[in-house]
Short mmCIF file of C-alpha atoms and ligand atoms in Angstrom, two decimals:
data_model
loop_
_atom_site.label_atom_id
_atom_site.label_comp_id
_atom_site.label_asym_id
_atom_site.label_seq_id
_atom_site.Cartn_x
_atom_site.Cartn_y
_atom_site.Cartn_z
CA UNK A 1 0.00 0.22 -0.30
CA UNK A 2 2.40 2.43 1.16
CA UNK A 3 4.68 2.72 -2.42
CA UNK A 4 1.34 3.01 -4.03
CA UNK A 5 0.73 6.46 -2.80
CA UNK A 6 4.76 7.74 -1.94
CA UNK A 7 5.05 9.31 -5.91
CA UNK A 8 2.13 11.71 -5.92
CA UNK A 9 3.10 13.44 -2.69
CA UNK A 10 5.70 16.09 -4.12
CA UNK A 11 3.60 19.19 -5.42
CA UNK A 12 4.79 22.63 -6.91
CA UNK A 13 4.69 25.74 -4.12
CA UNK A 14 5.16 29.55 -3.86
CA UNK A 15 6.61 31.15 -1.29
CA UNK A 16 4.97 34.06 0.11
CA UNK A 17 6.70 36.04 2.74
CA UNK A 18 8.56 33.20 3.83
CA UNK A 19 5.59 30.57 3.82
CA UNK A 20 5.65 28.16 0.68
CA UNK A 21 1.84 27.58 -0.09
CA UNK A 22 0.66 24.28 -1.75
CA UNK A 23 -0.30 24.83 -5.78
CA UNK A 24 -2.86 22.68 -5.29
CA UNK A 25 -7.06 22.28 -5.77
CA UNK A 26 -9.05 21.02 -2.34
CA UNK A 27 -9.47 17.67 -4.61
CA UNK A 28 -5.80 17.13 -4.95
CA UNK A 29 -4.97 17.96 -1.28
CA UNK A 30 -7.81 15.58 -0.41
CA UNK A 31 -7.32 12.65 -2.82
CA UNK A 32 -3.13 12.86 -3.29
CA UNK A 33 -1.87 13.95 -0.19
CA UNK A 34 -4.41 13.89 3.01
CA UNK A 35 -6.26 10.47 1.76
CA UNK A 36 -2.55 8.37 1.05
CA UNK A 37 -1.31 10.03 4.44
CA UNK A 38 -4.22 8.35 6.27
CA UNK A 39 -4.14 4.76 4.58
CA UNK A 40 -0.43 4.60 5.10
CA UNK A 41 -0.73 5.99 8.64
CA UNK A 42 1.53 8.75 8.28
CA UNK A 43 1.79 12.12 10.65
CA UNK A 44 0.91 14.95 8.82
CA UNK A 45 0.95 18.50 9.91
CA UNK A 46 -1.16 20.70 7.77
CA UNK A 47 -1.71 24.71 7.91
CA UNK A 48 -4.31 26.59 6.27
CA UNK A 49 -2.81 30.01 6.49
CA UNK A 50 -4.62 33.48 6.03
CA UNK A 51 -2.74 36.62 5.57
CA UNK A 52 -2.68 37.08 9.34
CA UNK A 53 -0.87 34.07 9.89
CA UNK A 54 1.69 35.01 7.25
CA UNK A 55 2.27 38.32 9.35
CA UNK A 56 2.60 36.98 12.47
CA UNK A 57 4.82 34.37 10.95
CA UNK A 58 6.93 37.27 9.56
CA UNK A 59 6.87 38.62 12.74
CA UNK A 60 7.44 36.50 14.79
CA UNK A 61 10.53 34.01 14.16
CA UNK A 62 9.26 31.45 16.32
CA UNK A 63 5.97 30.90 15.23
CA UNK A 64 7.75 31.73 11.77
CA UNK A 65 9.14 28.22 12.34
CA UNK A 66 6.28 26.31 13.61
CA UNK A 67 4.14 27.35 10.46
CA UNK A 68 7.37 26.26 8.76
CA UNK A 69 7.37 22.66 10.16
CA UNK A 70 4.12 22.08 7.83
CA UNK A 71 4.32 19.63 5.54
CA UNK A 72 1.36 21.37 3.52
CA UNK A 73 0.52 24.73 3.63
CA UNK A 74 -2.66 25.43 1.97
CA UNK A 75 -3.88 29.08 1.06
CA UNK A 76 -7.24 30.19 3.40
CA UNK A 77 -7.51 33.34 2.51
CA UNK A 78 -8.24 35.38 -0.77
CA UNK A 79 -5.20 37.37 0.27
CA UNK A 80 -2.54 34.51 -0.35
CA UNK A 81 -4.22 33.78 -3.78
CA UNK A 82 -4.17 37.32 -4.81
CA UNK A 83 -0.70 37.94 -3.79
CA UNK A 84 0.26 34.54 -5.70
CA UNK A 85 -1.00 35.97 -8.85
CA UNK A 86 0.95 39.35 -8.26
CA UNK A 87 4.30 37.18 -8.23
CA UNK A 88 3.45 35.69 -11.49
CA UNK A 89 3.06 32.07 -9.82
CA UNK A 90 -1.14 31.80 -9.61
CA UNK A 91 -2.67 28.85 -6.80
CA UNK A 92 -5.14 27.35 -8.49
CA UNK A 93 -7.61 28.28 -5.72
CA UNK A 94 -8.62 28.87 -1.99
CA UNK A 95 -9.51 26.36 -0.04
CA UNK A 96 -11.36 27.40 2.88
CA UNK A 97 -9.89 25.20 6.28
CA UNK A 98 -13.21 24.63 7.79
CA UNK A 99 -14.36 22.84 3.78
CA UNK A 100 -11.09 20.60 4.30
CA UNK A 101 -11.80 19.65 7.96
CA UNK A 102 -15.52 18.81 6.83
CA UNK A 103 -14.24 17.04 4.34
CA UNK A 104 -12.36 15.25 6.30
CA UNK A 105 -14.39 14.48 9.02
CA UNK A 106 -16.70 12.83 5.92
CA UNK A 107 -14.07 10.72 5.28
CA UNK A 108 -13.11 9.39 9.11
CA UNK A 109 -16.48 8.10 8.98
CA UNK A 110 -16.69 6.28 6.04
CA UNK A 111 -13.34 4.63 7.10
CA UNK A 112 -13.35 4.63 10.60
CA UNK A 113 -10.54 6.72 11.29
CA UNK A 114 -10.95 8.17 14.94
CA UNK A 115 -10.94 12.23 15.48
CA UNK A 116 -9.68 14.31 18.53
CA UNK A 117 -11.22 17.97 19.23
CA UNK A 118 -9.13 20.22 21.07
CA UNK A 119 -10.07 23.31 21.46
CA UNK A 120 -12.23 26.27 21.92
CA UNK A 121 -14.18 27.04 25.07
CA UNK A 122 -15.12 24.30 26.76
CA UNK A 123 -19.01 24.55 26.48
CA UNK A 124 -18.02 25.48 22.31
CA UNK A 125 -15.92 22.17 22.16
CA UNK A 126 -19.29 20.32 23.90
CA UNK A 127 -21.56 21.54 21.34
CA UNK A 128 -19.03 21.29 18.41
CA UNK A 129 -18.53 17.63 19.02
CA UNK A 130 -22.06 17.01 19.35
CA UNK A 131 -23.04 18.85 16.33
CA UNK A 132 -20.19 16.55 14.45
CA UNK A 133 -21.94 13.36 16.01
CA UNK A 134 -25.40 14.47 14.66
CA UNK A 135 -23.79 15.20 10.99
CA UNK A 136 -21.65 12.02 11.51
CA UNK A 137 -23.13 9.94 13.77
CA UNK A 138 -20.82 6.67 12.93
CA UNK A 139 -17.78 8.69 13.51
CA UNK A 140 -15.09 7.58 15.94
CA UNK A 141 -14.94 10.77 18.47
CA UNK A 142 -11.23 9.85 19.96
CA UNK A 143 -11.66 12.98 22.59
CA UNK A 144 -11.90 16.06 23.42
CA UNK A 145 -10.41 19.26 25.52
CA UNK A 146 -11.21 22.88 25.87
CA UNK A 147 -8.54 25.10 24.52
CA UNK A 148 -7.91 26.90 27.70
CA UNK A 149 -4.73 25.29 29.37
CA UNK A 150 -1.48 26.66 29.16
CA UNK A 151 0.85 25.38 26.45
CA UNK A 152 3.32 23.88 29.16
CA UNK A 153 0.65 21.85 30.83
CA UNK A 154 1.24 18.70 29.34
CA UNK A 155 -1.90 17.18 30.46
CA UNK A 156 -3.77 18.07 27.23
CA UNK A 157 -1.09 16.14 25.45
CA UNK A 158 -1.00 12.81 27.57
CA UNK A 159 -4.78 12.74 26.62
CA UNK A 160 -4.31 13.66 22.77
CA UNK A 161 -1.25 10.71 22.41
CA UNK A 162 -3.70 8.25 25.01
CA UNK A 163 -6.50 8.74 22.48
CA UNK A 164 -4.21 7.84 19.64
CA UNK A 165 -6.33 9.24 17.47
CA UNK A 166 -6.27 9.44 12.93
CA UNK A 167 -6.85 13.36 13.21
CA UNK A 168 -6.84 16.01 15.49
CA UNK A 169 -8.37 19.45 14.81
CA UNK A 170 -6.38 22.25 17.19
CA UNK A 171 -8.55 25.49 17.42
CA UNK A 172 -6.45 27.73 19.97
CA UNK A 173 -6.66 30.45 17.26
CA UNK A 174 -3.31 31.87 16.47
CA UNK A 175 -0.48 31.77 17.06
CA UNK A 176 -1.36 28.86 20.23
CA UNK A 177 -2.54 26.12 17.56
CA UNK A 178 0.22 26.00 15.15
CA UNK A 179 3.22 26.54 18.33
CA UNK A 180 0.86 23.42 19.94
CA UNK A 181 0.31 21.10 17.33
CA UNK A 182 4.02 22.07 15.99
CA UNK A 183 5.85 21.63 19.33
CA UNK A 184 4.27 18.54 20.23
CA UNK A 185 4.27 16.44 16.68
CA UNK A 186 7.44 14.45 17.14
CA UNK A 187 5.87 12.77 20.14
CA UNK A 188 2.91 10.91 17.27
CA UNK A 189 3.47 8.75 15.30
CA UNK A 190 0.63 9.33 13.39
CA UNK A 191 -2.10 10.84 12.81
CA UNK A 192 -3.19 14.58 10.89
CA UNK A 193 -2.90 17.52 12.53
CA UNK A 194 -4.66 20.55 11.77
CA UNK A 195 -4.92 24.33 13.16
CA UNK A 196 -9.11 25.10 12.44
CA UNK A 197 -9.21 28.44 14.15
CA UNK A 198 -12.89 29.67 14.39
CA UNK A 199 -14.26 26.65 12.98
CA UNK A 200 -15.56 24.42 16.15
CA UNK A 201 -17.32 28.22 17.11
CA UNK A 202 -18.96 27.53 13.57
CA UNK A 203 -19.82 24.15 14.17
CA UNK A 204 -21.37 24.78 17.64
CA UNK A 205 -23.74 27.66 16.03
CA UNK A 206 -22.02 30.42 17.39
CA UNK A 207 -20.48 32.36 14.22
CA UNK A 208 -21.82 31.51 10.92
CA UNK A 209 -20.14 31.15 7.74
CA UNK A 210 -20.81 33.85 5.15
CA UNK A 211 -23.82 32.96 2.80
CA UNK A 212 -22.52 30.74 -0.54
CA UNK A 213 -22.68 33.91 -2.67
CA UNK A 214 -20.28 35.63 -0.64
CA UNK A 215 -17.41 33.11 -0.55
CA UNK A 216 -18.07 32.45 -4.46
CA UNK A 217 -17.34 36.61 -4.76
CA UNK A 218 -14.17 36.00 -2.31
CA UNK A 219 -15.84 38.71 0.16
CA UNK A 220 -16.22 36.43 3.32
CA UNK A 221 -13.27 38.27 5.12
CA UNK A 222 -15.86 41.62 4.75
CA UNK A 223 -19.03 39.21 6.06
CA UNK A 224 -16.58 38.00 8.93
CA UNK A 225 -15.57 41.48 9.41
CA UNK A 226 -19.60 43.13 9.39
CA UNK A 227 -20.62 39.90 11.68
CA UNK A 228 -18.04 40.59 14.30
CA UNK A 229 -16.82 44.18 14.36
CA UNK A 230 -13.89 42.97 16.71
CA UNK A 231 -12.37 41.60 13.54
CA UNK A 232 -12.33 45.00 11.45
CA UNK A 233 -8.93 46.03 13.65
CA UNK A 234 -7.52 42.31 11.99
CA UNK A 235 -8.59 43.87 8.43
CA UNK A 236 -5.55 46.48 9.22
CA UNK A 237 -2.85 43.40 9.35
CA UNK A 238 -4.63 42.03 5.99
CA UNK A 239 -4.29 45.49 4.01
CA UNK A 240 -0.93 45.66 5.61
CA UNK A 241 -0.37 42.12 4.11
CA UNK A 242 -1.92 43.36 0.54
CA UNK A 243 0.26 46.40 -0.03
CA UNK A 244 3.44 43.90 1.15
CA UNK A 245 2.36 41.83 -1.54
CA UNK A 246 1.87 44.19 -4.13
CA UNK A 247 4.32 46.90 -3.63
CA UNK A 248 7.63 45.29 -1.94
CA UNK A 249 8.42 42.40 -4.05
N1 LIG B 1 -8.86 30.10 21.91
C1 LIG B 1 -8.48 28.88 22.50
N2 LIG B 1 -7.54 28.90 23.48
C2 LIG B 1 -7.16 30.05 23.01
C3 LIG B 1 -7.76 31.40 22.23
C4 LIG B 1 -8.45 31.24 21.79
O1 LIG B 1 -8.91 27.37 22.38
O2 LIG B 1 -6.59 30.52 24.46
C5 LIG B 1 -10.09 29.19 20.46
C6 LIG B 1 -11.32 30.63 20.44
O3 LIG B 1 -11.91 30.23 22.15
C7 LIG B 1 -11.60 30.26 18.96
C8 LIG B 1 -10.75 29.71 18.04
O4 LIG B 1 -9.57 29.42 19.78
O5 LIG B 1 -12.68 28.96 19.31
C9 LIG B 1 -10.15 30.73 17.66
O6 LIG B 1 -10.18 31.93 17.44
P1 LIG B 1 -9.87 33.05 16.70
O7 LIG B 1 -11.55 32.91 16.40
O8 LIG B 1 -9.29 34.41 16.98
O9 LIG B 1 -9.48 32.37 15.55
P2 LIG B 1 -9.26 32.87 14.15
O10 LIG B 1 -9.81 31.51 13.29
O11 LIG B 1 -9.50 34.02 13.59
O12 LIG B 1 -7.87 32.65 13.96
#
């Protein structure tokens, strides 16, 4: 089984501010990379990076090192796709981390892979996992834990290790989620590890994703800012990223 999949696990990348983004579609990512890794019981770190992640990595060397440990970095933001266009090395599409997680949950239910849900406030985490169970009644839940613990507290790490999951969704926001994964990855033999930001809040119904038409028009970022005005300040980071990507090659 192993050999059959090994050849396809190499893809071209485009470097945006020292982060290497895979030139893949969501389908290619799922079929040619994540599925084979699951079948082979291998360990993978997936970063779904938006402009905020790239900017944070630019300013914070230890976070940059954490992000650079990813096996696969995908463009979760139209800003990244635009930056790649401006470099003359286009990416095929934006891949929303939330969609990758939902696809993985589907695969996990169908093929019997177990999932661990780490992050968000306790009641959000609980409701998110309940929603996952409703959507995927046959899914194996390896475990869950809220995201408000000290990064140096290894109790959570031990809980995840004991659960031995095939997929670990980490919703600790940036930079905590990538830092947590990068720090502990070596202690796992297998598993897809992925930072999923606010995805548990969406699953729990706390936060609504933009209607399809906004996503199609590449305006999901604007919808989020309108729904959660606290995010408007964060748009400044995105504009700064766009400025640098456009004018400071
Ligand atoms: N979060 C957490 N622990 C923390 C900080 C944040 O579990 O110490 C959770 C937070 O409750 C939310 C998720 O991380 O569910 C993502 O937060 P945010 O919306 O800031 O993430 P984004 O996707 O915008 O990076």
